Each structure stands twice: as C-alpha cells, then as structure tokens.
Tab-separated table of C-alpha atoms in Angstrom:
chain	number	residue	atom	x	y	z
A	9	UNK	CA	6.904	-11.443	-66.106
A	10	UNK	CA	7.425	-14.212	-63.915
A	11	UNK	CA	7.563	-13.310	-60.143
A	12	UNK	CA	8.077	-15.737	-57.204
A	13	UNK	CA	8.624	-14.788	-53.466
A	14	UNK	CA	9.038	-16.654	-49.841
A	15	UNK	CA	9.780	-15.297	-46.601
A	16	UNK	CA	10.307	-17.516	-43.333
A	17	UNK	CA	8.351	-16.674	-39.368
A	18	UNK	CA	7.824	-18.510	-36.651
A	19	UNK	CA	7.502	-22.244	-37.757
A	20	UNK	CA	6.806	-21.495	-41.441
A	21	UNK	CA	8.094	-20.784	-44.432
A	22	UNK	CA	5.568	-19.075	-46.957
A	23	UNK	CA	5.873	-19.155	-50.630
A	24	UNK	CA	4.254	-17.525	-53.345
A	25	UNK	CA	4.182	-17.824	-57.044
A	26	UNK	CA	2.290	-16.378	-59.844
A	27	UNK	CA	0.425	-18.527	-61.761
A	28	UNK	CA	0.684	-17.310	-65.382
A	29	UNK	CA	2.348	-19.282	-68.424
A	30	UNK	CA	3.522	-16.917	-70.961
A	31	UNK	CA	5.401	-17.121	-74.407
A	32	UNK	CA	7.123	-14.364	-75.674
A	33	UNK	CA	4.326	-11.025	-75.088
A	34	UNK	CA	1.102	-13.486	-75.126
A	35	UNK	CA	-0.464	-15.141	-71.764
A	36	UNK	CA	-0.374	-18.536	-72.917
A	37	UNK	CA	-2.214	-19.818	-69.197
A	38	UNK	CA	-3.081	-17.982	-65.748
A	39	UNK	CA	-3.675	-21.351	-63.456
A	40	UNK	CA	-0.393	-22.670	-63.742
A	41	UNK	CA	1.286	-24.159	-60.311
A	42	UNK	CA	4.751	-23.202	-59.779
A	43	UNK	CA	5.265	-24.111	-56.801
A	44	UNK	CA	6.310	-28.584	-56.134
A	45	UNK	CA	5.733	-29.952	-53.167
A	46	UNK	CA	8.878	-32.527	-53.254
A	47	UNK	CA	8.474	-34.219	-49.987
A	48	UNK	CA	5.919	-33.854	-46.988
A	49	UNK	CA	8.069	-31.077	-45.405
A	50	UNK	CA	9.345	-29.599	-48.610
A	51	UNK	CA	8.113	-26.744	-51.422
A	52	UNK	CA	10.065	-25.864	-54.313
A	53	UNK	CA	8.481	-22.728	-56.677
A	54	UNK	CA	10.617	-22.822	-59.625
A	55	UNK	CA	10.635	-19.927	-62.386
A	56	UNK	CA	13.122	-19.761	-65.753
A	57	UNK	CA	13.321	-20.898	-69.336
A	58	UNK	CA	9.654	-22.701	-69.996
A	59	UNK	CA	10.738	-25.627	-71.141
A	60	UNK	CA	13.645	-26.295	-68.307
A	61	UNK	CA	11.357	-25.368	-65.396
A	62	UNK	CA	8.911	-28.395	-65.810
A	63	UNK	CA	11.489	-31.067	-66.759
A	64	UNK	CA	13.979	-30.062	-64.393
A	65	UNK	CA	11.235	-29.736	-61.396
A	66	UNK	CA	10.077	-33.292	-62.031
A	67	UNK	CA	13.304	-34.601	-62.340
A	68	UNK	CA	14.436	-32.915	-58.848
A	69	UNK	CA	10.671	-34.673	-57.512
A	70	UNK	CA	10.998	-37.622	-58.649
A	71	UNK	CA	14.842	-37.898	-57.223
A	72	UNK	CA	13.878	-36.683	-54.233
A	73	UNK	CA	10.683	-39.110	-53.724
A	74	UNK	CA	13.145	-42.132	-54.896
A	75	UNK	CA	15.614	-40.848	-51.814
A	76	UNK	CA	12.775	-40.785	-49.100
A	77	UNK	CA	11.363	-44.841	-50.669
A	78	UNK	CA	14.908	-46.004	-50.247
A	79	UNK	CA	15.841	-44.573	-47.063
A	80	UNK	CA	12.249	-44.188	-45.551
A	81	UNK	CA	13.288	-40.852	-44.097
A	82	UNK	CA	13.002	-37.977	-46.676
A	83	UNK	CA	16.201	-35.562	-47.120
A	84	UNK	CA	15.951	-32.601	-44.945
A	85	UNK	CA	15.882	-29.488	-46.125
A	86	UNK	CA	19.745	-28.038	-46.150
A	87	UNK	CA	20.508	-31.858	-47.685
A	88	UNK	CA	18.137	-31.038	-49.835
A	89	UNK	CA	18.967	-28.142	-50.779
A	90	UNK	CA	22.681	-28.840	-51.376
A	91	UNK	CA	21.602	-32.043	-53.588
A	92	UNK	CA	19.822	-29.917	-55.785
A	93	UNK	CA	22.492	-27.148	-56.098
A	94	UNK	CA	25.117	-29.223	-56.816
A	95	UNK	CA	22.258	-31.007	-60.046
A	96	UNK	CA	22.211	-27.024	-61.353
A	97	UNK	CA	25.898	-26.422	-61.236
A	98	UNK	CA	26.869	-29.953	-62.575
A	99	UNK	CA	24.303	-29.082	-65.296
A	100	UNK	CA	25.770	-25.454	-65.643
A	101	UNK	CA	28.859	-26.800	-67.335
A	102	UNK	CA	27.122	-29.082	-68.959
A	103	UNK	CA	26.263	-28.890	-73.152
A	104	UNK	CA	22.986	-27.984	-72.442
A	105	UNK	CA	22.550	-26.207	-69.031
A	106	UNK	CA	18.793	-25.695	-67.519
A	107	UNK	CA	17.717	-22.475	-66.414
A	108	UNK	CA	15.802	-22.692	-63.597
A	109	UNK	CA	15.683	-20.668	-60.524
A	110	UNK	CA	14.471	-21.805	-57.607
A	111	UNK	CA	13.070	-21.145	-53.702
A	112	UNK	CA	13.286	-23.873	-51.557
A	113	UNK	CA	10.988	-23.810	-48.467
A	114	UNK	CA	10.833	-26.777	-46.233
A	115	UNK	CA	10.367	-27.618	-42.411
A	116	UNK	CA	12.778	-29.610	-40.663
A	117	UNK	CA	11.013	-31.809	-38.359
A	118	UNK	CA	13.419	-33.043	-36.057
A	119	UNK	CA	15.262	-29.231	-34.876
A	120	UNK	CA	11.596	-28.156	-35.703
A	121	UNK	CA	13.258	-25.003	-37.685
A	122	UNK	CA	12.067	-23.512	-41.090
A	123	UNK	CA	14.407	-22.600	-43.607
A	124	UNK	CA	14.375	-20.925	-46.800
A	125	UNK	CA	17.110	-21.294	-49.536
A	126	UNK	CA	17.508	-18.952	-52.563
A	127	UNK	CA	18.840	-21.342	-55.710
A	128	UNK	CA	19.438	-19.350	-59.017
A	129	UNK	CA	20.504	-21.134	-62.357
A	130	UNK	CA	24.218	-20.829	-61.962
A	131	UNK	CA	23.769	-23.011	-58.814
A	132	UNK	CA	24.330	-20.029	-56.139
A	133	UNK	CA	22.922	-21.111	-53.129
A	134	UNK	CA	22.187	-19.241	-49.978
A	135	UNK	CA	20.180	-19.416	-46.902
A	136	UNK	CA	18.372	-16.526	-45.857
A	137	UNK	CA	15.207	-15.449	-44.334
A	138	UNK	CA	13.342	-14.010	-47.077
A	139	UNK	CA	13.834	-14.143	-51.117
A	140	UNK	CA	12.303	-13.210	-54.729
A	141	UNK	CA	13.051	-14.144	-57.849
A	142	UNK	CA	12.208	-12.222	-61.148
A	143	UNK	CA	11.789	-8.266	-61.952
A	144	UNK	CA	10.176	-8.614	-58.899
A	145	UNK	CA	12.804	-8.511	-56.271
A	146	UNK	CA	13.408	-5.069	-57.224
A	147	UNK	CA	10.658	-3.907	-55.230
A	148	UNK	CA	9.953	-6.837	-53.087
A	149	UNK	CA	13.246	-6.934	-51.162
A	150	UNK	CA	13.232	-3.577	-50.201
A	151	UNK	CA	9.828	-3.989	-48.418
A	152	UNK	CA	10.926	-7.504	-46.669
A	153	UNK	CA	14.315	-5.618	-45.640
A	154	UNK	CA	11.572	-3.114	-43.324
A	155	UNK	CA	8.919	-5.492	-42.824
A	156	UNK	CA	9.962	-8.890	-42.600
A	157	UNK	CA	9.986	-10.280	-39.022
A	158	UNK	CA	11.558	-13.966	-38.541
A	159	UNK	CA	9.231	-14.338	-34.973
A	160	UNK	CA	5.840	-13.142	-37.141
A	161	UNK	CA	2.666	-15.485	-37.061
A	162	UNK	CA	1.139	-16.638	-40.382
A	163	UNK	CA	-0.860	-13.679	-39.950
A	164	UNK	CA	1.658	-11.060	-39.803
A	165	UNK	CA	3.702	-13.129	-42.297
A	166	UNK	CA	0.748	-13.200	-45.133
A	167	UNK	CA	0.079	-9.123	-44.640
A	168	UNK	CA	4.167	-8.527	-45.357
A	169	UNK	CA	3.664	-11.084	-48.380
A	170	UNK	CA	0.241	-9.083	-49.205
A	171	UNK	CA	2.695	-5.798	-49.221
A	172	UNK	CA	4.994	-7.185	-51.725
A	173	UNK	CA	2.820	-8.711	-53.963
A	174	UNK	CA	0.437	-5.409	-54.083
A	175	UNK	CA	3.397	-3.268	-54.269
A	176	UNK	CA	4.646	-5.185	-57.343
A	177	UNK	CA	0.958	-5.309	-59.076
A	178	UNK	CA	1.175	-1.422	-58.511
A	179	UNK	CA	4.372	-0.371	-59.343
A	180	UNK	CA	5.818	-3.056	-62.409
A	181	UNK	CA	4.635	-2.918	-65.713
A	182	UNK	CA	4.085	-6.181	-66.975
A	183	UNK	CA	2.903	-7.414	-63.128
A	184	UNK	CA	1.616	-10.663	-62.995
A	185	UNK	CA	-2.614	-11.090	-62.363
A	186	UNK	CA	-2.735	-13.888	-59.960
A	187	UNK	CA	-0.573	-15.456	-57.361
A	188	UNK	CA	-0.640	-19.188	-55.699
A	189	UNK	CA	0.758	-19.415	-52.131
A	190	UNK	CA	1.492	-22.024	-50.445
A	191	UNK	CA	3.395	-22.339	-46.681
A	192	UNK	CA	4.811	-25.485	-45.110
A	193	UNK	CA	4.826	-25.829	-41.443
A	194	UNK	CA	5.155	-28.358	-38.364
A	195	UNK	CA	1.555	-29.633	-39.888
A	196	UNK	CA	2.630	-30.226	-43.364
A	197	UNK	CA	2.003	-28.271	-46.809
A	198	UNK	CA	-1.230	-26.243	-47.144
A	199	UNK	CA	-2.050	-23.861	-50.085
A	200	UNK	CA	-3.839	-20.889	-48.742
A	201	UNK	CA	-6.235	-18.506	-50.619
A	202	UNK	CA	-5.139	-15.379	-51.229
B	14	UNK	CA	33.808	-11.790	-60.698
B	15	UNK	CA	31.175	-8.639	-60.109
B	16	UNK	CA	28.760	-10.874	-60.741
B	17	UNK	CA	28.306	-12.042	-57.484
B	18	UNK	CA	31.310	-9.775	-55.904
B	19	UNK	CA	32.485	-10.454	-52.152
B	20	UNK	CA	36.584	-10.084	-51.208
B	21	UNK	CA	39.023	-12.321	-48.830
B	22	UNK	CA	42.484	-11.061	-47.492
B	23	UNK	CA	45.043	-12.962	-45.923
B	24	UNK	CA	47.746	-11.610	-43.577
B	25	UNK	CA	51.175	-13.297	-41.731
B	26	UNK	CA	51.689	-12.543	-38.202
B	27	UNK	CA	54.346	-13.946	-35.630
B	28	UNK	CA	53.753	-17.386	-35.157
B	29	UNK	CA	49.874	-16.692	-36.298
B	30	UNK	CA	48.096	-16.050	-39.382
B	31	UNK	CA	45.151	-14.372	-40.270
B	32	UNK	CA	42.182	-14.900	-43.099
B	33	UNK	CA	38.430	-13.272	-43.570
B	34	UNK	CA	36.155	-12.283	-46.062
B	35	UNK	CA	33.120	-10.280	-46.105
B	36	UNK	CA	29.705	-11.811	-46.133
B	37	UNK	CA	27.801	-10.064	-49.300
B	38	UNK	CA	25.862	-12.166	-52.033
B	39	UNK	CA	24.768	-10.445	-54.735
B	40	UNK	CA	23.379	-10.393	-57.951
B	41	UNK	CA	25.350	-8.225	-59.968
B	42	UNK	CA	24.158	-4.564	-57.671
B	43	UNK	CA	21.194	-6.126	-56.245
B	44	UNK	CA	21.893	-7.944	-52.469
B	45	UNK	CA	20.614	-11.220	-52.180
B	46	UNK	CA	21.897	-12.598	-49.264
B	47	UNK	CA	24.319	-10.708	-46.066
B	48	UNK	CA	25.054	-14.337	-44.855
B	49	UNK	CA	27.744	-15.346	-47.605
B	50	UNK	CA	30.828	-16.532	-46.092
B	51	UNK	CA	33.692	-17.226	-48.143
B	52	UNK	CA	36.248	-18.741	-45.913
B	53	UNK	CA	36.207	-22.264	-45.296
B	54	UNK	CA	38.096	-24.680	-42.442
B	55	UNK	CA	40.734	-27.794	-44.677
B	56	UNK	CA	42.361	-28.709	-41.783
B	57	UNK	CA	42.505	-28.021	-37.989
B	58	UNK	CA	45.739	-25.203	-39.139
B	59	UNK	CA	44.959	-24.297	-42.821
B	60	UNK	CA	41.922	-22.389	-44.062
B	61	UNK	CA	40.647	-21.561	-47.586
B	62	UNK	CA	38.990	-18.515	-48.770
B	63	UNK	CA	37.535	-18.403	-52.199
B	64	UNK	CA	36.477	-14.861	-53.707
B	65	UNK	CA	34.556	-14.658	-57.726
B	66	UNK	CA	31.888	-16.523	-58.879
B	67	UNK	CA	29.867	-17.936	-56.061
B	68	UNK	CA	28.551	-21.665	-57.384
B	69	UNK	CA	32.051	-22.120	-58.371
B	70	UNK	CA	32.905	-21.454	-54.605
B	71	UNK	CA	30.445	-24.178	-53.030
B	72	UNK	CA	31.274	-26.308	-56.068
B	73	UNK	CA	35.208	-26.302	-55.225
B	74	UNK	CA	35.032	-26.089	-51.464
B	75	UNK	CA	33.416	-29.657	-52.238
B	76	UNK	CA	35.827	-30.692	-54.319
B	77	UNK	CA	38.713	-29.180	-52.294
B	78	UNK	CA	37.264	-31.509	-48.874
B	79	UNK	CA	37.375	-34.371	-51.073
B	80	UNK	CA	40.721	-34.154	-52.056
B	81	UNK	CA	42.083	-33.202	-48.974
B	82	UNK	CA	40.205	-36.367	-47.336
B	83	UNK	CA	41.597	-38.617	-50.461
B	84	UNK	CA	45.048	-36.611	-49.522
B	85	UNK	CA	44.509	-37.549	-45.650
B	86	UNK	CA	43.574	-41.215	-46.204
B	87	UNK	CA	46.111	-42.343	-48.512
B	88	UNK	CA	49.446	-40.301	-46.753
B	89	UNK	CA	48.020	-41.196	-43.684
B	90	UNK	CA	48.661	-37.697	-42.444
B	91	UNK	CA	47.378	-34.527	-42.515
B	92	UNK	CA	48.017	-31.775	-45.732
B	93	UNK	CA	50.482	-29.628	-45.319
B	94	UNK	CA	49.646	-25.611	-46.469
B	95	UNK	CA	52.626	-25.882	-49.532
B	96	UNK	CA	50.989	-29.147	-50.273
B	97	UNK	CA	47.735	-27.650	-50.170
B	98	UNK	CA	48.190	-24.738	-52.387
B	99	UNK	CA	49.823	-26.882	-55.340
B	100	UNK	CA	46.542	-28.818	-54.648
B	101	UNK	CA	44.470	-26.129	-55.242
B	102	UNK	CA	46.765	-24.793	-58.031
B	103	UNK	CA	46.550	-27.958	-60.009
B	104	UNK	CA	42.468	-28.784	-59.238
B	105	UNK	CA	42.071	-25.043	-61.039
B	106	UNK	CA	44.593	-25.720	-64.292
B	107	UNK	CA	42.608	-28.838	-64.271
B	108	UNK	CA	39.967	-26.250	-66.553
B	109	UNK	CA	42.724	-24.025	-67.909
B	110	UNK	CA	40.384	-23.691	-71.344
B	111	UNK	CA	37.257	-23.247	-69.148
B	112	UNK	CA	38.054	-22.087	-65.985
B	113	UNK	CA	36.356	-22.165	-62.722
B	114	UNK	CA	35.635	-18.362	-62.152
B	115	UNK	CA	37.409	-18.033	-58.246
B	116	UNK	CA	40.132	-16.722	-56.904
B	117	UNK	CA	41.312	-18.599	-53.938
B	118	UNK	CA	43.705	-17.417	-50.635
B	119	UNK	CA	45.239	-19.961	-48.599
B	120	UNK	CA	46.490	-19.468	-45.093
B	121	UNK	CA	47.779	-21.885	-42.993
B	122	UNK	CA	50.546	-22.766	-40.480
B	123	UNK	CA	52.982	-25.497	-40.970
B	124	UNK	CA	55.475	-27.331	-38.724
B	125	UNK	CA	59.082	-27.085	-38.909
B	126	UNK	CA	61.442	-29.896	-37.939
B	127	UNK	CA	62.134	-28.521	-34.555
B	128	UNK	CA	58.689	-28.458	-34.264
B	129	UNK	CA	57.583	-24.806	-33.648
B	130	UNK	CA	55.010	-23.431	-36.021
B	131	UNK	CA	55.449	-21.132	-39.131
B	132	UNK	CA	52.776	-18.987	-41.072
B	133	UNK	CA	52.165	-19.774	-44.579
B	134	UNK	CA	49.794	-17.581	-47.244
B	135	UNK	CA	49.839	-17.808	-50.756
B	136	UNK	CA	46.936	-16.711	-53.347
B	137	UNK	CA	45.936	-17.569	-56.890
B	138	UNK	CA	44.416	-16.887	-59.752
B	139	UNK	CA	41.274	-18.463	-61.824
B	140	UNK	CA	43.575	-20.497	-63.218
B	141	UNK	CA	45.493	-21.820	-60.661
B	142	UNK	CA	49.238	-19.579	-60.832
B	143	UNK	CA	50.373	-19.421	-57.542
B	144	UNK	CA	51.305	-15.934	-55.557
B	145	UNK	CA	53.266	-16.793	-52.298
B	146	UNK	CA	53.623	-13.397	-49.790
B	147	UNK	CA	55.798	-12.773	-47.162
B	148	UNK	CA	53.526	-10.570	-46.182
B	149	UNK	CA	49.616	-10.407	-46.906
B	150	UNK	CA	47.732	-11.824	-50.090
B	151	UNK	CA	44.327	-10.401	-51.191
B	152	UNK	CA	41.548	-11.520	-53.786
B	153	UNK	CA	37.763	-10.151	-55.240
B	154	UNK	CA	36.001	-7.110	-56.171
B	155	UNK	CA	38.085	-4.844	-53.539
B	156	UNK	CA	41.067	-6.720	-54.377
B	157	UNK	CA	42.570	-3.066	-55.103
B	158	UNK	CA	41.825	-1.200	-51.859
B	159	UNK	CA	42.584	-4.092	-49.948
B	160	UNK	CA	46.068	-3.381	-51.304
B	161	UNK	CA	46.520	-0.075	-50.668
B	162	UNK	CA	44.981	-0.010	-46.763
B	163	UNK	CA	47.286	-3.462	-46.352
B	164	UNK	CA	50.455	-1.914	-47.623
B	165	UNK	CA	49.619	1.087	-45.146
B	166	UNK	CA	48.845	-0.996	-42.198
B	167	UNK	CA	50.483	-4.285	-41.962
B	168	UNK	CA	53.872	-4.615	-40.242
B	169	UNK	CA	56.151	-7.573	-39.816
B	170	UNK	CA	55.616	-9.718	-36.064
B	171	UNK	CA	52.152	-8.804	-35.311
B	172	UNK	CA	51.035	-10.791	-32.009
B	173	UNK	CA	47.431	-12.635	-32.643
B	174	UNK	CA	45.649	-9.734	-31.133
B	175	UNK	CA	46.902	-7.235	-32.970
B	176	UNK	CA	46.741	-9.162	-36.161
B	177	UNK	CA	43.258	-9.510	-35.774
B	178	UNK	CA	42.786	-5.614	-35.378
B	179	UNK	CA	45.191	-5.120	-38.543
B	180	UNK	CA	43.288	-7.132	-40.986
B	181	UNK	CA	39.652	-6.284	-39.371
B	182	UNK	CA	40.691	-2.335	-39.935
B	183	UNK	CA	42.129	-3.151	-43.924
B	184	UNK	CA	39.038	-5.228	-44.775
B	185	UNK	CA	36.446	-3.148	-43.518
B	186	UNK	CA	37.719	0.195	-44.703
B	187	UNK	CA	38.690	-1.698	-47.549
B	188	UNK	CA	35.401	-3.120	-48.658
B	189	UNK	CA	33.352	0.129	-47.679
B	190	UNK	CA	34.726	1.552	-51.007
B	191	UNK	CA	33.571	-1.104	-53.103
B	192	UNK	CA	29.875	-1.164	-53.622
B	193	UNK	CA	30.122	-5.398	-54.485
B	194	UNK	CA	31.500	-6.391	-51.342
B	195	UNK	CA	30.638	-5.352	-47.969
B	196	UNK	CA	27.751	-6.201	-45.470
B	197	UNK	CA	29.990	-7.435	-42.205
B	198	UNK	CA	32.649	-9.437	-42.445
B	199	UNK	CA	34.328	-12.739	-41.272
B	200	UNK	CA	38.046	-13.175	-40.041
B	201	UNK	CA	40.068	-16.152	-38.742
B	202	UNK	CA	43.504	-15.979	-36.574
B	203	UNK	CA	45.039	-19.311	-36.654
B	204	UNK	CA	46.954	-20.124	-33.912
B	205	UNK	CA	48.775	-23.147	-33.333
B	206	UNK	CA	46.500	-24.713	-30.545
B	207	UNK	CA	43.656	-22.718	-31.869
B	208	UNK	CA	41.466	-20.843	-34.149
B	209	UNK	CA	39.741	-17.847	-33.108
B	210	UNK	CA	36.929	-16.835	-35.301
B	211	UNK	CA	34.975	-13.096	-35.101
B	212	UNK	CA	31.861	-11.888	-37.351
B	213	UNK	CA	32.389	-7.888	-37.611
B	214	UNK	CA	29.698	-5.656	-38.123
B	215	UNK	CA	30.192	-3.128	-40.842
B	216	UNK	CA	28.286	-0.643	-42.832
B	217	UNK	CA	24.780	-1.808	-43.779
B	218	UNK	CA	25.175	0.494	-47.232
C-alpha cells in the first residue's frame, strides 16, 4: 500500500515516497515518482485515488509555475500551502471531489526556515515537524515521536527516515519494495539515493 | 465531529471574557498534529473558536475574515459581538441541507452607551441556531465534561486572573477524559485594552 513520509532538521525538509503503482492486489509499476517538485524551493509527494493523484498534482504544478511567471517570485511555502488547501476543500464539496493527500516540503528563502505541511483530502491542513501518510503512519509516527530531532543534520535526519522506512518494510504486510527521497534545502531540490 | 475531534469553551467574567481550545489534530484516534489551534482573533475585542471538522474550520475562519472586513468597510465601523454571532449564524444556515460540519463559540466584549464594556458569549450549532449564556458556552468532542467541570467551577464576577485559572482548570481536566481532544491547550482573556493569550501544557496521553 501506498506509503509517503517527511520529517523537517536543520535547513531541510526530507521527503520520501514509495515508488510503486498498483491496481487493486497487482503491482502495476515500481519506478513511479511521487514526489513534484512545484517550484525551486518546493516538493509535493502526493498519494490517493490513482487517477486524482496525477491530474490533481499537475494541475497544482502548473498553477503554481503560472504564479511564479506572473509575479517572478514563486509563492512561499505557507502561501503555498494555504492555496492548495483551500483547491482540496473547494473541490471537497464539489460533484466530483479528488482524493489526494499530500506532504508539502519547501524552503523559504528569505526567513531561511523549512517547513513541512501535512494536507489530507478533506483539505485539513497542519504544520508540523514530521508527517506520513498511508498504513504507514501507524508505525512511522511513533518512531519520529522518539527520534525525530528538528536541529538534526541530513545525516542524522536520513538514519531516523532509514528507521521508519525499515520498520515499516518489517513490520506491515503489504510494505512497499522501494522508496524515492528527495530533500529541499537552502541549495535547492536534490533526490538522494537511498 | 470525532473525526478530527479538538473542544473550545467560553466563559463570562466581570468586565472580561474568556475563550480557548485545545490544540489536538487527529485522524479519527491517530494524532497528527499537537499544534491545532482552534481559536481565532475577528476583531481587536471579539474572538472565534470553531470545534468539528477541521477543513471546515480553516475554510470558515476565511470566510468569517472576509465578511467581517466586507462588514468593516461598508458600516465603516467595527462588528459588534451580537452582530457577529447572527453573522456567523446566518453564513452556517447558508448550507442548512449540507452543512459545514463546526460548531462555533463566540466571545467578545461590546460597548454600552455609557461607554464601559460588557462580556458577550454565545455558541452554535452546525447549522447555525444560536445559544446565548449568561454564563459559559462549550463546543466538540468533550463538549460533555466541559459541562459538568464548568457548572462545578464557574461563579458569577470572576476578575481576569481568576477567570483565566477557572477556564484553564475546566478545560484541562475536562479534555483529559476525552481521548479526541487534548495535547495542551490555548486560552484567551479579553480585556477591554487588551488580550492576554497563554499556551498550557497538559497531558501528553
């Protein structure tokens, strides 16, 4: 089942998604990249109803690219954030809402701060400094709640995400293979191999 | 409203009132985030705090700043708490046949002619019917126990000081026997000339 986490540390915000593409019991794909980069500061890894996910991530992209042509300046990342909420919960009450849930990682480059917003599909919103989505939160959070240190290194900050991911690959039953991280920083987005 | 959970309360004092929530997200049992406040500034003397389901509380404290800033610009004054809560009422029977899942508390003080200041609470429901206490007003998951500790603590004239201590004591013991709300909690004594706002610590559990 689909799994995505992120945590924040010092000057980052790491994400990590898996990378299969499944329909109904079958593996459909296993190189699949969840995770947008929607700006030069800015990661989204989106998980939810197959269809939705893709449609809903490009539209969000493409939105968000048209914002930073007009204006020059991209939005930062609680603008962001907020501009996409408020595209899920308009669309919640809609005929035909999406289902997406989302992380939203991004660096803000002029308070130099990282920040990490949890987005589910009801449009619930919340900032906090580390966050899953999928059966995998069950086992995930717990670990973060001990481990998770908001002053860590990329170092430290990849061995906590190395905990979680192992811990779900050991303890869930349908864990997913393969994983694509990817952390955004002062420097930019990077996808590191893991 | 256990989806998400979370609870506000709202108390009178003498000359003050009070208003806080506590600061769980969840997801159904699961925790998501111990961040969530609930209670939101309208004006520099009214405050609103919003208890159910929570994109239906960033979606209407939205709306609610827009109206109040439509309100401001075309009266050319600021909203008044009575005002205010028959704004909220109607913005919620707006979607009587599909209702915004909240339950909003209002508290707020509002001047009489002669110029001194007077407390005002009132609460709602999901729909928007209107509960005005002389008292205290409460709202979410807890809603209950926040009832009973409230009718066992509050008394009438409570100075800002001691109002604080009142409604810090019924929400926390409140909320610690509700496993949807919890995780610290947020309260607000409005004073005329000032607000003074405390984050309380309360069981991790």
């Amino acid at each position: 089942m689909e799994c995505s986490f992120a945590l924040t540390g010092k000057g980052y915000v790491l994400i990590a998604a898996d990378t299969t593409a499944a329909r109904s019991i079958v593996k459909m794909k296993i190189d699949e990249d969840k995770i947008k980069s929607l700006g030069p500061h800015l990661l989204m890894a989106y998980s939810g109803e197959p269809g939705d996910t893709t449609q809903f991530a490009e539209y969000i992209e493409r939105n968000i690219r048209l914002y930073q042509i007009r204006n020059l300046y991209p939005l930062r990342p609680p603008s962001a954030a907020s501009w996409i909420r408020r595209a899920l919960a308009d669309s919640l009450r809609s005929r035909k809402p999406y289902s997406v849930n989302l992380l939203l990682g991004g660096y803000d480059t002029s308070n130099h701060t990282p920040s990490l917003y949890w987005i589910d599909y009801l449009g619930t919103q919340a900032e906090v400094p580390f966050a899953c989505h999928g059966y995998g939160s069950y086992f995930a959070l717990s670990l973060l709640d001990r481990y998770h240190d908001p002053e860590a290194n990329l170092e430290e900050g990849l061995a906590v995400l190395r905990r979680c991911i192992d811990e779900v690959s050991k303890r869930l039953v349908v864990s997913p293979g393969k994983y694509r991280v990817k952390v955004v920083d002062k420097d930019g987005i990077r996808e590191i191999e893991f | 409203m256990e989806y998400n959970g979370g609870s506000v309360i709202a108390m009178v004092g003498k000359g003050c009132v009070a208003i806080g929530s506590d600061l769980r997200l969840g997801n159904q049992a699961l925790t998501v985030a111990t961040n969530f406040e609930k209670v939101f500034p309208v004006t520099d003397r009214i405050y609103i705090g919003m208890s159910g389901l929570a994109t239906d509380v960033a979606t209407l404290r939205e709306q609610f700043r827009f109206r109040v800033n439509m309100y401001t610009i075309k009266e050319e004054r600021e909203i008044e708490p009575e005002s205010f809560a028959h704004l909220v009422s109607s913005t919620l029977y707006e979607r009587r046949f599909g209702p915004y899942f909240i339950e909003p508390v209002m508290a707020g003080l509002w001047k009489t002619q002669a110029g001194e200041y007077k407390p005002y609470i009132a609460a709602a429901d999901l729909i928007g019917c209107l509960n005005f206490a002389k008292d205290f007003v409460v709202a979410g998951t807890a809603s209950e126990k926040l009832f009973g500790v409230a009718e066992g603590l509050w008394e009438p004239d409570l100075e800002p000081e001691d109002l604080f201590e009142t409604i810090s004591q019924t929400l926390l013991n409140g909320v610690d026997r509700d496993a949807y709300s919890g995780w610290g909690a947020v309260i607000h004594v409005i004073l005329p000339d000032k607000v003074i706002t405390r984050t309380l610590k309360g069981r991790m559990d």
